[in-house]
PDB file of N, CA, C and O in Angstrom:
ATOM      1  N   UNK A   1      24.670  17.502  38.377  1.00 53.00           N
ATOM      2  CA  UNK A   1      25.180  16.154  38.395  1.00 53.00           C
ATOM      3  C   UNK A   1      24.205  15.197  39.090  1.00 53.00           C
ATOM      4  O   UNK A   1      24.167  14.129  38.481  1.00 53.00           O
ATOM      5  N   UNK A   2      23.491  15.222  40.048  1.00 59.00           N
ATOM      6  CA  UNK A   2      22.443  14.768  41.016  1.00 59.00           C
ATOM      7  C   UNK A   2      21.202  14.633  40.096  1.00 59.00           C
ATOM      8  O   UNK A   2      20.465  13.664  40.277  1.00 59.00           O
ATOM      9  N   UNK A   3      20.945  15.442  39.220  1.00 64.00           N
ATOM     10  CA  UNK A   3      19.794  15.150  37.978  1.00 64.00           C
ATOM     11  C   UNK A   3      19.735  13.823  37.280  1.00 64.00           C
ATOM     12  O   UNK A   3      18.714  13.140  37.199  1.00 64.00           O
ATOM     13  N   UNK A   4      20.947  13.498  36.764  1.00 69.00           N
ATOM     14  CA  UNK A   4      21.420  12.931  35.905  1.00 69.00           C
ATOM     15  C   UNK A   4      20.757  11.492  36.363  1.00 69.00           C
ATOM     16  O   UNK A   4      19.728  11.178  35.766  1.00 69.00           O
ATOM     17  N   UNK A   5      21.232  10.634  37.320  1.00 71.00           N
ATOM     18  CA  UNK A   5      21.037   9.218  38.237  1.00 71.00           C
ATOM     19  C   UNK A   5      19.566   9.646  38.016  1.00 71.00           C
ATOM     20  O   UNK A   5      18.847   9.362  37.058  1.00 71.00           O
ATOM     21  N   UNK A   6      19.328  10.245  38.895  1.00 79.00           N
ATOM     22  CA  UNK A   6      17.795  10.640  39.734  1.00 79.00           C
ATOM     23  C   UNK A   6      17.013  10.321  38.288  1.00 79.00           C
ATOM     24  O   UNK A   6      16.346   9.312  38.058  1.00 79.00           O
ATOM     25  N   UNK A   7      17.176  11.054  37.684  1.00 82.00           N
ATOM     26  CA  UNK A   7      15.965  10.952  36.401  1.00 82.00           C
ATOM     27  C   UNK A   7      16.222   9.382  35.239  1.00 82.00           C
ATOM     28  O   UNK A   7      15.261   8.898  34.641  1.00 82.00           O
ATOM     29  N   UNK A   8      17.581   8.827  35.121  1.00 82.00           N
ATOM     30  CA  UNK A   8      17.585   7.735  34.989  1.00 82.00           C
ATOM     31  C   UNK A   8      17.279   6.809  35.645  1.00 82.00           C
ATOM     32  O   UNK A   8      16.872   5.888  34.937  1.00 82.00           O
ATOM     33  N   UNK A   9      17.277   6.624  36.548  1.00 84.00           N
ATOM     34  CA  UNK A   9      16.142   5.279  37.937  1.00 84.00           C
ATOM     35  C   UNK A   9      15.312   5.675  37.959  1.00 84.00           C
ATOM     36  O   UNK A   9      14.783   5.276  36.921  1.00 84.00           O
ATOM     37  N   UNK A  10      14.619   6.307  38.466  1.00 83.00           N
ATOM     38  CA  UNK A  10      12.816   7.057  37.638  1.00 83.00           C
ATOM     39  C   UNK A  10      12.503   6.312  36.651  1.00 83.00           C
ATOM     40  O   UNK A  10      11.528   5.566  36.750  1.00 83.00           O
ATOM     41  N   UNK A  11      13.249   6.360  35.519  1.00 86.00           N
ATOM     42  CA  UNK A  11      12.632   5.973  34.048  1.00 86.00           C
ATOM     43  C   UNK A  11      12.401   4.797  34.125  1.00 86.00           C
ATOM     44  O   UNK A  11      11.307   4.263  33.945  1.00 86.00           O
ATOM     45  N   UNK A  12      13.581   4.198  34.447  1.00 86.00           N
ATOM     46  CA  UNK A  12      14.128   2.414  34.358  1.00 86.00           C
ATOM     47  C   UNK A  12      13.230   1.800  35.186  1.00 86.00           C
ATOM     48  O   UNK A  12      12.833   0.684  34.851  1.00 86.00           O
ATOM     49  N   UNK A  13      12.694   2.456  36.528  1.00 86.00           N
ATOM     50  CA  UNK A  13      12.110   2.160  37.533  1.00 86.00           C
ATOM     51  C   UNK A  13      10.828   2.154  36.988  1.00 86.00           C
ATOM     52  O   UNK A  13      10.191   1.145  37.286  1.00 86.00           O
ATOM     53  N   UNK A  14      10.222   2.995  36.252  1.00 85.00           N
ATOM     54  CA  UNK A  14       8.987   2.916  35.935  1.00 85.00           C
ATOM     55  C   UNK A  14       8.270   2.223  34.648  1.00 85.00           C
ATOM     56  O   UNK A  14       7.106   1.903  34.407  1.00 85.00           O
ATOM     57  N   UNK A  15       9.705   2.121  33.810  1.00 90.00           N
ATOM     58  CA  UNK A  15       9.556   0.832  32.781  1.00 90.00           C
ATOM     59  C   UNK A  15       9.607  -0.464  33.437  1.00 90.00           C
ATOM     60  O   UNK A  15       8.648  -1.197  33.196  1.00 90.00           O
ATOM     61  N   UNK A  16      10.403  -0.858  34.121  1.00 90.00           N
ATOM     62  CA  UNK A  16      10.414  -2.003  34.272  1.00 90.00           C
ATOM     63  C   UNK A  16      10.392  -2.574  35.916  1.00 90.00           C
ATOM     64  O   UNK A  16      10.988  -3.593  36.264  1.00 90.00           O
ATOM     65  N   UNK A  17       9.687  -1.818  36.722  1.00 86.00           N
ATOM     66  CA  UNK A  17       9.584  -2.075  37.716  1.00 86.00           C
ATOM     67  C   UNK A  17       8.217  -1.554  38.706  1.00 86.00           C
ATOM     68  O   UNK A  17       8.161  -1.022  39.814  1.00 86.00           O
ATOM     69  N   UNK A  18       7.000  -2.063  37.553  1.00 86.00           N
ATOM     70  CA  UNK A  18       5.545  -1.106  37.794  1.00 86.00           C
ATOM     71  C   UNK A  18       5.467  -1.327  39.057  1.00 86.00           C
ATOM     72  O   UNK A  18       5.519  -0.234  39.620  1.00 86.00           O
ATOM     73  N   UNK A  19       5.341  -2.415  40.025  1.00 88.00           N
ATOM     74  CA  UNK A  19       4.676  -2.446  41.243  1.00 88.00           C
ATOM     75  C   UNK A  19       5.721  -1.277  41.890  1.00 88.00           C
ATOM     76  O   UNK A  19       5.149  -0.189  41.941  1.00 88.00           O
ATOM     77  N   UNK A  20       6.628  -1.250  42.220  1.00 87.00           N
ATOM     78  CA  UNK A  20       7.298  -0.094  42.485  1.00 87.00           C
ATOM     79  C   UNK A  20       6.919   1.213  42.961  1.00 87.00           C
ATOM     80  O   UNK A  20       7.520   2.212  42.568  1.00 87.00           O
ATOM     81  N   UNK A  21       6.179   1.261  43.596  1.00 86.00           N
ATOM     82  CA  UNK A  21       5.733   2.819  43.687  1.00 86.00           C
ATOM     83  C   UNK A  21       6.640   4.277  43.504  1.00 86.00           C
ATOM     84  O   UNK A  21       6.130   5.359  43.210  1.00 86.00           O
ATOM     85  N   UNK A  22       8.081   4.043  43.747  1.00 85.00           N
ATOM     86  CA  UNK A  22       8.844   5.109  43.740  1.00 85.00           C
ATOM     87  C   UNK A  22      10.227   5.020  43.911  1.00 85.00           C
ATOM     88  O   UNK A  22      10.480   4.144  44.738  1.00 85.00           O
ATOM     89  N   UNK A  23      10.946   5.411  43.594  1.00 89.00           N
ATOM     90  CA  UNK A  23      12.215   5.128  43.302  1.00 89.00           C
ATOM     91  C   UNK A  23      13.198   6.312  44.688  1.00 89.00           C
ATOM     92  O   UNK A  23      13.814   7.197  44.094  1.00 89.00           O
ATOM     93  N   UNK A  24      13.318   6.367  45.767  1.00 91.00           N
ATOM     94  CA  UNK A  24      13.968   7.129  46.400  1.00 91.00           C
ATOM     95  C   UNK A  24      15.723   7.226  46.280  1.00 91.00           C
ATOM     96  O   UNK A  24      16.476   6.355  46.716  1.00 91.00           O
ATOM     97  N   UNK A  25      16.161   8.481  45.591  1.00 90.00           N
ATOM     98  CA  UNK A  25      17.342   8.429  45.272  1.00 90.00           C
ATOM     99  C   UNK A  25      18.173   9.905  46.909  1.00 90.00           C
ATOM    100  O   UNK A  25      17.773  11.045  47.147  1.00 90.00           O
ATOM    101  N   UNK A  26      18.835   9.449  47.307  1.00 90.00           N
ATOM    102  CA  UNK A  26      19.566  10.161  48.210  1.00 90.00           C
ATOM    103  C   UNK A  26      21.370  10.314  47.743  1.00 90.00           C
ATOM    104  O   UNK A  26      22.129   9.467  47.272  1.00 90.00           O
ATOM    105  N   UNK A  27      21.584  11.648  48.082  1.00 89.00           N
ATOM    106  CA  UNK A  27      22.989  11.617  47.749  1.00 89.00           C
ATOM    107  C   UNK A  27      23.734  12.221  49.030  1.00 89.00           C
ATOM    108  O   UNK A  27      23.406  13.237  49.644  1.00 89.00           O
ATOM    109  N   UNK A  28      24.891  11.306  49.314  1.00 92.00           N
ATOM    110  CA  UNK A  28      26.007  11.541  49.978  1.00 92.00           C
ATOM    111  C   UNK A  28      27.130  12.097  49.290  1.00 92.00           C
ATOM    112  O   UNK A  28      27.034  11.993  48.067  1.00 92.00           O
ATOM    113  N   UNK A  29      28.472  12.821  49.832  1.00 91.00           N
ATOM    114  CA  UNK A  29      29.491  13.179  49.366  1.00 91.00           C
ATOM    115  C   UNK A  29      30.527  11.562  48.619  1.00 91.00           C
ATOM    116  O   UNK A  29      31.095  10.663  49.241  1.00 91.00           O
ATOM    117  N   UNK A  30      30.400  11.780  47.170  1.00 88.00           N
ATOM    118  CA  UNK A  30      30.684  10.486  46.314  1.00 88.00           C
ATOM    119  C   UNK A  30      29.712   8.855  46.233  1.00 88.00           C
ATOM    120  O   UNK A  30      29.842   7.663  45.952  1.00 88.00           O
ATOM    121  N   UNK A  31      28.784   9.803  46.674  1.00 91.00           N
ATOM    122  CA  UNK A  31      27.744   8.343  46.718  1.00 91.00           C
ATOM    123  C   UNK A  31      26.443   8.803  46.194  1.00 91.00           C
ATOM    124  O   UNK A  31      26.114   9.985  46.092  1.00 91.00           O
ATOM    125  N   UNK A  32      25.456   7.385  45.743  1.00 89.00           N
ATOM    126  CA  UNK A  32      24.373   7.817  45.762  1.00 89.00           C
ATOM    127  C   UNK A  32      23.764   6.594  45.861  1.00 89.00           C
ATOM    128  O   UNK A  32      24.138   5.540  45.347  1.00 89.00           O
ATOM    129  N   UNK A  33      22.655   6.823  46.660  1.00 94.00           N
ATOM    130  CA  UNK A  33      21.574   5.726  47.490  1.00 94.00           C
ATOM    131  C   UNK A  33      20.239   5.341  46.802  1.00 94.00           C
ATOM    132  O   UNK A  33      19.500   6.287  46.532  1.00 94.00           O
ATOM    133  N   UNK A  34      19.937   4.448  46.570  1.00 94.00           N
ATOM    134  CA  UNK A  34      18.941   4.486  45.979  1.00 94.00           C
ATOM    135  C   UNK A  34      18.043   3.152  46.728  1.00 94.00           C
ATOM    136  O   UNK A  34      18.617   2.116  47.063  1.00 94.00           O
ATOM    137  N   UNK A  35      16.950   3.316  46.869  1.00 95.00           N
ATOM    138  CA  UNK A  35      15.915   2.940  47.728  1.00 95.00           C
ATOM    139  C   UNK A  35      14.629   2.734  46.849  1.00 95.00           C
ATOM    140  O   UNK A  35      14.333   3.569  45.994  1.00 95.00           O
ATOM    141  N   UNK A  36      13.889   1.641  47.065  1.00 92.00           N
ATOM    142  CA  UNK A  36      12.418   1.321  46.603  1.00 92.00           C
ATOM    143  C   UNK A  36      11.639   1.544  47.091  1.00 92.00           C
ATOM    144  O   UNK A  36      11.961   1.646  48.274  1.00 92.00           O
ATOM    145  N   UNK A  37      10.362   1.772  46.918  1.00 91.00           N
ATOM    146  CA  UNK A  37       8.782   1.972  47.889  1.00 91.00           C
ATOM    147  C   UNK A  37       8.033   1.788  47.080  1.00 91.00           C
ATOM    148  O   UNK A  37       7.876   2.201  45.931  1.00 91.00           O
ATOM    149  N   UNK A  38       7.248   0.734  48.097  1.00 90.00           N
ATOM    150  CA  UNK A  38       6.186  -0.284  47.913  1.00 90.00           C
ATOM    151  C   UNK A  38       4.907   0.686  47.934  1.00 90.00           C
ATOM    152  O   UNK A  38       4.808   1.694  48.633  1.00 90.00           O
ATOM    153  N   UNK A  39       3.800   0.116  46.899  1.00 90.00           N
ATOM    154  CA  UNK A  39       2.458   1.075  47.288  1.00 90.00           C
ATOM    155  C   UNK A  39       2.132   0.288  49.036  1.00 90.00           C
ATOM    156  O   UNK A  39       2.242  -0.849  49.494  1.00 90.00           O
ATOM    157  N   UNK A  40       1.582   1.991  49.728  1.00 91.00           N
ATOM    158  CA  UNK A  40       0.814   1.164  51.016  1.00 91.00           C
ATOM    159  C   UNK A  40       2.318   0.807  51.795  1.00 91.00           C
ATOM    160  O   UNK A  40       2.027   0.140  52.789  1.00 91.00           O
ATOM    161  N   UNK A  41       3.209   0.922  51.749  1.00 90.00           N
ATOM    162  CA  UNK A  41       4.994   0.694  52.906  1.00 90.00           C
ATOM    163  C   UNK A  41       5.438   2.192  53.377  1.00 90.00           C
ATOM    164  O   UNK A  41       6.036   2.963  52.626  1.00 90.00           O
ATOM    165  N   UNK A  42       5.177   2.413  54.324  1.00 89.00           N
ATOM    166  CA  UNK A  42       5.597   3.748  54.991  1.00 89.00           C
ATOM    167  C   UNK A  42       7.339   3.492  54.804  1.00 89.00           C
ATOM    168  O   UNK A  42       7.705   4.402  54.060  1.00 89.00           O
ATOM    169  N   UNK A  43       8.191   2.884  55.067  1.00 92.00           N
ATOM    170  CA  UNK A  43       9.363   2.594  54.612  1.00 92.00           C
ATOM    171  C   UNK A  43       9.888   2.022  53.416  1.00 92.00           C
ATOM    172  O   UNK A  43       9.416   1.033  52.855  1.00 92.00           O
ATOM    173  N   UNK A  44      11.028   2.773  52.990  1.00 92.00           N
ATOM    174  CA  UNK A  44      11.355   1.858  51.883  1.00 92.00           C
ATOM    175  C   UNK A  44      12.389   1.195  51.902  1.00 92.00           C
ATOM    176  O   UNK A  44      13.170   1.016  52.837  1.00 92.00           O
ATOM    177  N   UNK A  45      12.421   0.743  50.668  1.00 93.00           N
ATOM    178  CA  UNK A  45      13.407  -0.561  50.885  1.00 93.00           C
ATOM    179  C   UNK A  45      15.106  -0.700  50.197  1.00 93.00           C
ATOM    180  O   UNK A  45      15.109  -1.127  49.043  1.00 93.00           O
ATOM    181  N   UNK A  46      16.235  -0.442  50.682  1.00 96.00           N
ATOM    182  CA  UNK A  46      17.793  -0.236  50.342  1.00 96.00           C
ATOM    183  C   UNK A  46      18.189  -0.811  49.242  1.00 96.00           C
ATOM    184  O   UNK A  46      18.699  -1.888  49.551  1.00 96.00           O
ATOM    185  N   UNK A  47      18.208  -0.689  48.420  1.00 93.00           N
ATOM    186  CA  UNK A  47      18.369  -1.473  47.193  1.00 93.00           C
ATOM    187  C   UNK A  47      20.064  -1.571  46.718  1.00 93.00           C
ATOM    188  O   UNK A  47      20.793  -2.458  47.162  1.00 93.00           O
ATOM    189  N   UNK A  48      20.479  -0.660  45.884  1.00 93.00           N
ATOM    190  CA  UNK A  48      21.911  -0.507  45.997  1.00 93.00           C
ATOM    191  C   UNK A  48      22.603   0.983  46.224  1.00 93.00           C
ATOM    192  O   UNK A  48      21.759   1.877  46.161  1.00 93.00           O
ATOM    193  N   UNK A  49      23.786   1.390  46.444  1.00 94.00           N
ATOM    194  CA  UNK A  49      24.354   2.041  46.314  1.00 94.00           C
ATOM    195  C   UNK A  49      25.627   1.987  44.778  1.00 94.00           C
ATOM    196  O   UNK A  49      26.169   0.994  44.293  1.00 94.00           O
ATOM    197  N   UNK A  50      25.737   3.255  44.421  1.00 89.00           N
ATOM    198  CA  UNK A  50      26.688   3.699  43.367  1.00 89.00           C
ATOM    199  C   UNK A  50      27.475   4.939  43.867  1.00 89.00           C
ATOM    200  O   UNK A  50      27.091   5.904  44.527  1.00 89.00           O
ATOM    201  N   UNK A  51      28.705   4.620  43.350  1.00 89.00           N
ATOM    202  CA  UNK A  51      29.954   5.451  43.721  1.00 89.00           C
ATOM    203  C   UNK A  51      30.150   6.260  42.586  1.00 89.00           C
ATOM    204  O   UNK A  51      29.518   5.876  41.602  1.00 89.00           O
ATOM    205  N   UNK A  52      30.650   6.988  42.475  1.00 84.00           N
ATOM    206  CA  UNK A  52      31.049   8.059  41.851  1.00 84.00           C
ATOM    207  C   UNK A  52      32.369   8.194  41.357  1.00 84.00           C
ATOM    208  O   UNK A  52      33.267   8.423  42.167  1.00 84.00           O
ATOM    209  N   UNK A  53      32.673   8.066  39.921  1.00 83.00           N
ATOM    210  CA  UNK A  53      34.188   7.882  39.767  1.00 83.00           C
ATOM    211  C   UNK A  53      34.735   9.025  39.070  1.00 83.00           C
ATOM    212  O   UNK A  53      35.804   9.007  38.460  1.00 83.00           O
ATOM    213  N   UNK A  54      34.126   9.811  39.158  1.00 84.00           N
ATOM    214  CA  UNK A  54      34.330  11.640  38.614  1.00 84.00           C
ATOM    215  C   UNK A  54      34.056  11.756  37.301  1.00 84.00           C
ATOM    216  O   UNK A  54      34.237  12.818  36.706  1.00 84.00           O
ATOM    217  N   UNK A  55      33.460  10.364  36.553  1.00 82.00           N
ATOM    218  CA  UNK A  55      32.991  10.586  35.437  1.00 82.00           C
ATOM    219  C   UNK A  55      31.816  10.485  35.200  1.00 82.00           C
ATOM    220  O   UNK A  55      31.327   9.611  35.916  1.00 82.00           O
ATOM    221  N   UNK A  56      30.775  11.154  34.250  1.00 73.00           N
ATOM    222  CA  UNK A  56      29.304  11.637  34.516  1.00 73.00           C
ATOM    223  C   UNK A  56      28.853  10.159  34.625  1.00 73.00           C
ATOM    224  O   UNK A  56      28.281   9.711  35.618  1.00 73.00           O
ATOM    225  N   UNK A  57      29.323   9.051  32.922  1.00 74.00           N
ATOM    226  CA  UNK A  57      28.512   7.935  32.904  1.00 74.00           C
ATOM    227  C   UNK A  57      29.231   7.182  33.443  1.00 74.00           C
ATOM    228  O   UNK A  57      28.875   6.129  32.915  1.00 74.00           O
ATOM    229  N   UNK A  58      30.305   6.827  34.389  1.00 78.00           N
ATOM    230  CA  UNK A  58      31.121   5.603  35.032  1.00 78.00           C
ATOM    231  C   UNK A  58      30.783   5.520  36.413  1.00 78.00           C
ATOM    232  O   UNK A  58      31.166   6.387  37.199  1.00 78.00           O
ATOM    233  N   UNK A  59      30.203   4.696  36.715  1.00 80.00           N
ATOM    234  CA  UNK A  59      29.789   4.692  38.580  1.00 80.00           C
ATOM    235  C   UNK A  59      30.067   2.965  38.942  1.00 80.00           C
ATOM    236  O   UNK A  59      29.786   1.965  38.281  1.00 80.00           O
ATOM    237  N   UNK A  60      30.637   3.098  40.078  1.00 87.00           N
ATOM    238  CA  UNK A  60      30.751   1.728  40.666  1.00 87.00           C
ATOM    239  C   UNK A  60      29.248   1.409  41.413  1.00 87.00           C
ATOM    240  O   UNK A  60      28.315   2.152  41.718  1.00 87.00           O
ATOM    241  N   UNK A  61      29.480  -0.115  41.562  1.00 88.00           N
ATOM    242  CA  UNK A  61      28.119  -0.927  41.695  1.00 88.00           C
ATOM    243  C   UNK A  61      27.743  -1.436  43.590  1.00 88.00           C
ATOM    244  O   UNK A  61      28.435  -2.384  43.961  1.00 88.00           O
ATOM    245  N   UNK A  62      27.245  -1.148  44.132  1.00 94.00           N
ATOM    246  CA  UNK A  62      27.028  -2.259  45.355  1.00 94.00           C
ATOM    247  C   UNK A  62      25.454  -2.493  45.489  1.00 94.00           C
ATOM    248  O   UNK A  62      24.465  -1.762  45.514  1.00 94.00           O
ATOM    249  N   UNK A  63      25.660  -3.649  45.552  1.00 93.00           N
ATOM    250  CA  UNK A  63      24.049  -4.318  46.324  1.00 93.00           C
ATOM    251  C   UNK A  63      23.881  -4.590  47.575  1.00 93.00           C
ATOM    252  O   UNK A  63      24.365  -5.468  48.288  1.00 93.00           O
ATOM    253  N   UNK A  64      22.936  -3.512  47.831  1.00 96.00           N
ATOM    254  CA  UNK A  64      22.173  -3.783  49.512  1.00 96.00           C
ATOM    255  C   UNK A  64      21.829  -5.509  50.001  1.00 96.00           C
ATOM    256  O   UNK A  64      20.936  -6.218  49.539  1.00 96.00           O
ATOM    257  N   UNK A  65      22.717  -5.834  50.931  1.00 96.00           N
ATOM    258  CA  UNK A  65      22.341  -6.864  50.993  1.00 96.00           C
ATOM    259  C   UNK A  65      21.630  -7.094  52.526  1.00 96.00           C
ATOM    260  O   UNK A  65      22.197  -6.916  53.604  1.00 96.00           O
ATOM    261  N   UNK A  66      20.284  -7.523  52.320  1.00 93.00           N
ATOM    262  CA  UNK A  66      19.357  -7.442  53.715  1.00 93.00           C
ATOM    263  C   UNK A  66      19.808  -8.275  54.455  1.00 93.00           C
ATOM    264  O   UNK A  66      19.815  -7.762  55.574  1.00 93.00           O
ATOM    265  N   UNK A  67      20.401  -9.795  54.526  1.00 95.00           N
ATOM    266  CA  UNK A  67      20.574 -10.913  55.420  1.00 95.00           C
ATOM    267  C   UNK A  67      21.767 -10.098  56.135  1.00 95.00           C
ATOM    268  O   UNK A  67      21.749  -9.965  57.359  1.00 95.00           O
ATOM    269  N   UNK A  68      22.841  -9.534  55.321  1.00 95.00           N
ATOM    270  CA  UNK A  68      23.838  -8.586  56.224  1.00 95.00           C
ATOM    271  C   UNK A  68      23.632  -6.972  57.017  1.00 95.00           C
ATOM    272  O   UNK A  68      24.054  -6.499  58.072  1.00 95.00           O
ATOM    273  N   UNK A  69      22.861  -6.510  56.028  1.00 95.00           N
ATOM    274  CA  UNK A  69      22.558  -5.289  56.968  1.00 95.00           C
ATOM    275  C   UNK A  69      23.647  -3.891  56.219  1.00 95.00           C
ATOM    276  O   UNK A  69      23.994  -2.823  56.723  1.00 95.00           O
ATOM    277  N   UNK A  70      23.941  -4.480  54.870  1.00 96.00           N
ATOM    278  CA  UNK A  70      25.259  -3.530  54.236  1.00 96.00           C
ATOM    279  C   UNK A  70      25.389  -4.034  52.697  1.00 96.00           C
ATOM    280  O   UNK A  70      24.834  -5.001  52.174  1.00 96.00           O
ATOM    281  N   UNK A  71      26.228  -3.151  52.163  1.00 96.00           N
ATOM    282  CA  UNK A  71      26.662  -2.861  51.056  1.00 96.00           C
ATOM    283  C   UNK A  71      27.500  -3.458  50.431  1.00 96.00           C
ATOM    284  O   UNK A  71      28.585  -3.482  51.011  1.00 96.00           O
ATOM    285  N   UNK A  72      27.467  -4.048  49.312  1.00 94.00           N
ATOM    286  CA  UNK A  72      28.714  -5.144  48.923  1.00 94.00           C
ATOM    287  C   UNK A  72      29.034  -4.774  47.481  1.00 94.00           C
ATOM    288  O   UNK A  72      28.158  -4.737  46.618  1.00 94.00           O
ATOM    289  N   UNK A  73      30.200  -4.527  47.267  1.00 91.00           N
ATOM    290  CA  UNK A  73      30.617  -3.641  46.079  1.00 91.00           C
ATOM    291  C   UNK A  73      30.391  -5.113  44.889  1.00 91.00           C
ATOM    292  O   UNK A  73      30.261  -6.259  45.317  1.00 91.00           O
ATOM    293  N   UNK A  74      30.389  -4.981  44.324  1.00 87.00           N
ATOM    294  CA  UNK A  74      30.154  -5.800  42.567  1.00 87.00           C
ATOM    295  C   UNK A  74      30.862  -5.591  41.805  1.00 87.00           C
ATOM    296  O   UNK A  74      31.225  -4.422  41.675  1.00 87.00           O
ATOM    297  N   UNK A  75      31.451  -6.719  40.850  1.00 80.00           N
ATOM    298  CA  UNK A  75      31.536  -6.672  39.349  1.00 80.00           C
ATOM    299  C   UNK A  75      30.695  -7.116  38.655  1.00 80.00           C
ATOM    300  O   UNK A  75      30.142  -8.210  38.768  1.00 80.00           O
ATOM    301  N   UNK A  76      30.480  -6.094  37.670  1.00 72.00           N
ATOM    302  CA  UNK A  76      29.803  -6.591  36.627  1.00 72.00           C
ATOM    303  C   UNK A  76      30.441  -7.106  35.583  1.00 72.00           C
ATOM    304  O   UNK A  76      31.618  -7.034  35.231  1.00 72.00           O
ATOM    305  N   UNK A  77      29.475  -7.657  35.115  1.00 76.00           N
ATOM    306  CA  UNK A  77      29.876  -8.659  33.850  1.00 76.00           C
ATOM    307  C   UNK A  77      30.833  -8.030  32.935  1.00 76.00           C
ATOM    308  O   UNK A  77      31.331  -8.871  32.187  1.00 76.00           O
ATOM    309  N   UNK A  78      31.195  -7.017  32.769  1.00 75.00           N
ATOM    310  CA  UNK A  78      31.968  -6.329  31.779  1.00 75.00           C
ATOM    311  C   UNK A  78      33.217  -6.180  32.017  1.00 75.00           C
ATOM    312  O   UNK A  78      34.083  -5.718  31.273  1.00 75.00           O
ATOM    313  N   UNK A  79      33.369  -6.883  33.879  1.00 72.00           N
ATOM    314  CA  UNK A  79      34.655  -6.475  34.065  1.00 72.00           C
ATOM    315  C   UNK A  79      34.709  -5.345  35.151  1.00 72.00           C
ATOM    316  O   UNK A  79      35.457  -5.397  36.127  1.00 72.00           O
ATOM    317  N   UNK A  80      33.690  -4.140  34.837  1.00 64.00           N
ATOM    318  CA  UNK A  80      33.653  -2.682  35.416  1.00 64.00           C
ATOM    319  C   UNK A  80      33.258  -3.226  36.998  1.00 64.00           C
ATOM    320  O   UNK A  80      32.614  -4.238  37.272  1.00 64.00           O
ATOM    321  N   UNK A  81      33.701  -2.480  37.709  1.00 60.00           N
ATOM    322  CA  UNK A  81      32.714  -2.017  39.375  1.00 60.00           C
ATOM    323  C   UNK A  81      31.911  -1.260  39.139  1.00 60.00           C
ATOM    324  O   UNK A  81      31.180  -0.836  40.034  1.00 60.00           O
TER     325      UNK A  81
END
């Protein structure tokens, strides 16, 4: 199940996000973290988190937001979290 994300942000990340050096994906129990790195940035950078809704392709949305220091859940345009 952890394959699945991981190798889709990779792709997406590397189509359309060249300066990007790397896509760091971390998983928690119902979560998964995903993080940017800069070429030359010993740290990377919090981008969003996705929740897990026990279905392979349905995941809820949050964007890392830096001025706060946290996670802010989203709707997307479709309606979905």
């Amino acid at each position: 199940m952890q394959d699945h994300p991981r190798h889709l942000l990779n792709a997406c990340a590397k189509e359309r996000w060249p300066q990007c050096a790397r896509v760091q994906v971390h998983f928690r129990p119902g979560f998964t973290y995903v993080a940017g790195k800069l070429p030359g940035e010993e740290e990377s950078l919090p981008l969003c988190r996705l929740r897990f809704t026990g279905v392979q392709h349905t995941w809820g949305f949050a964007r890392y937001l830096t001025s706060r220091g946290k996670y802010e859940d989203n709707v997307l345009p479709t309606r979905l979290p």
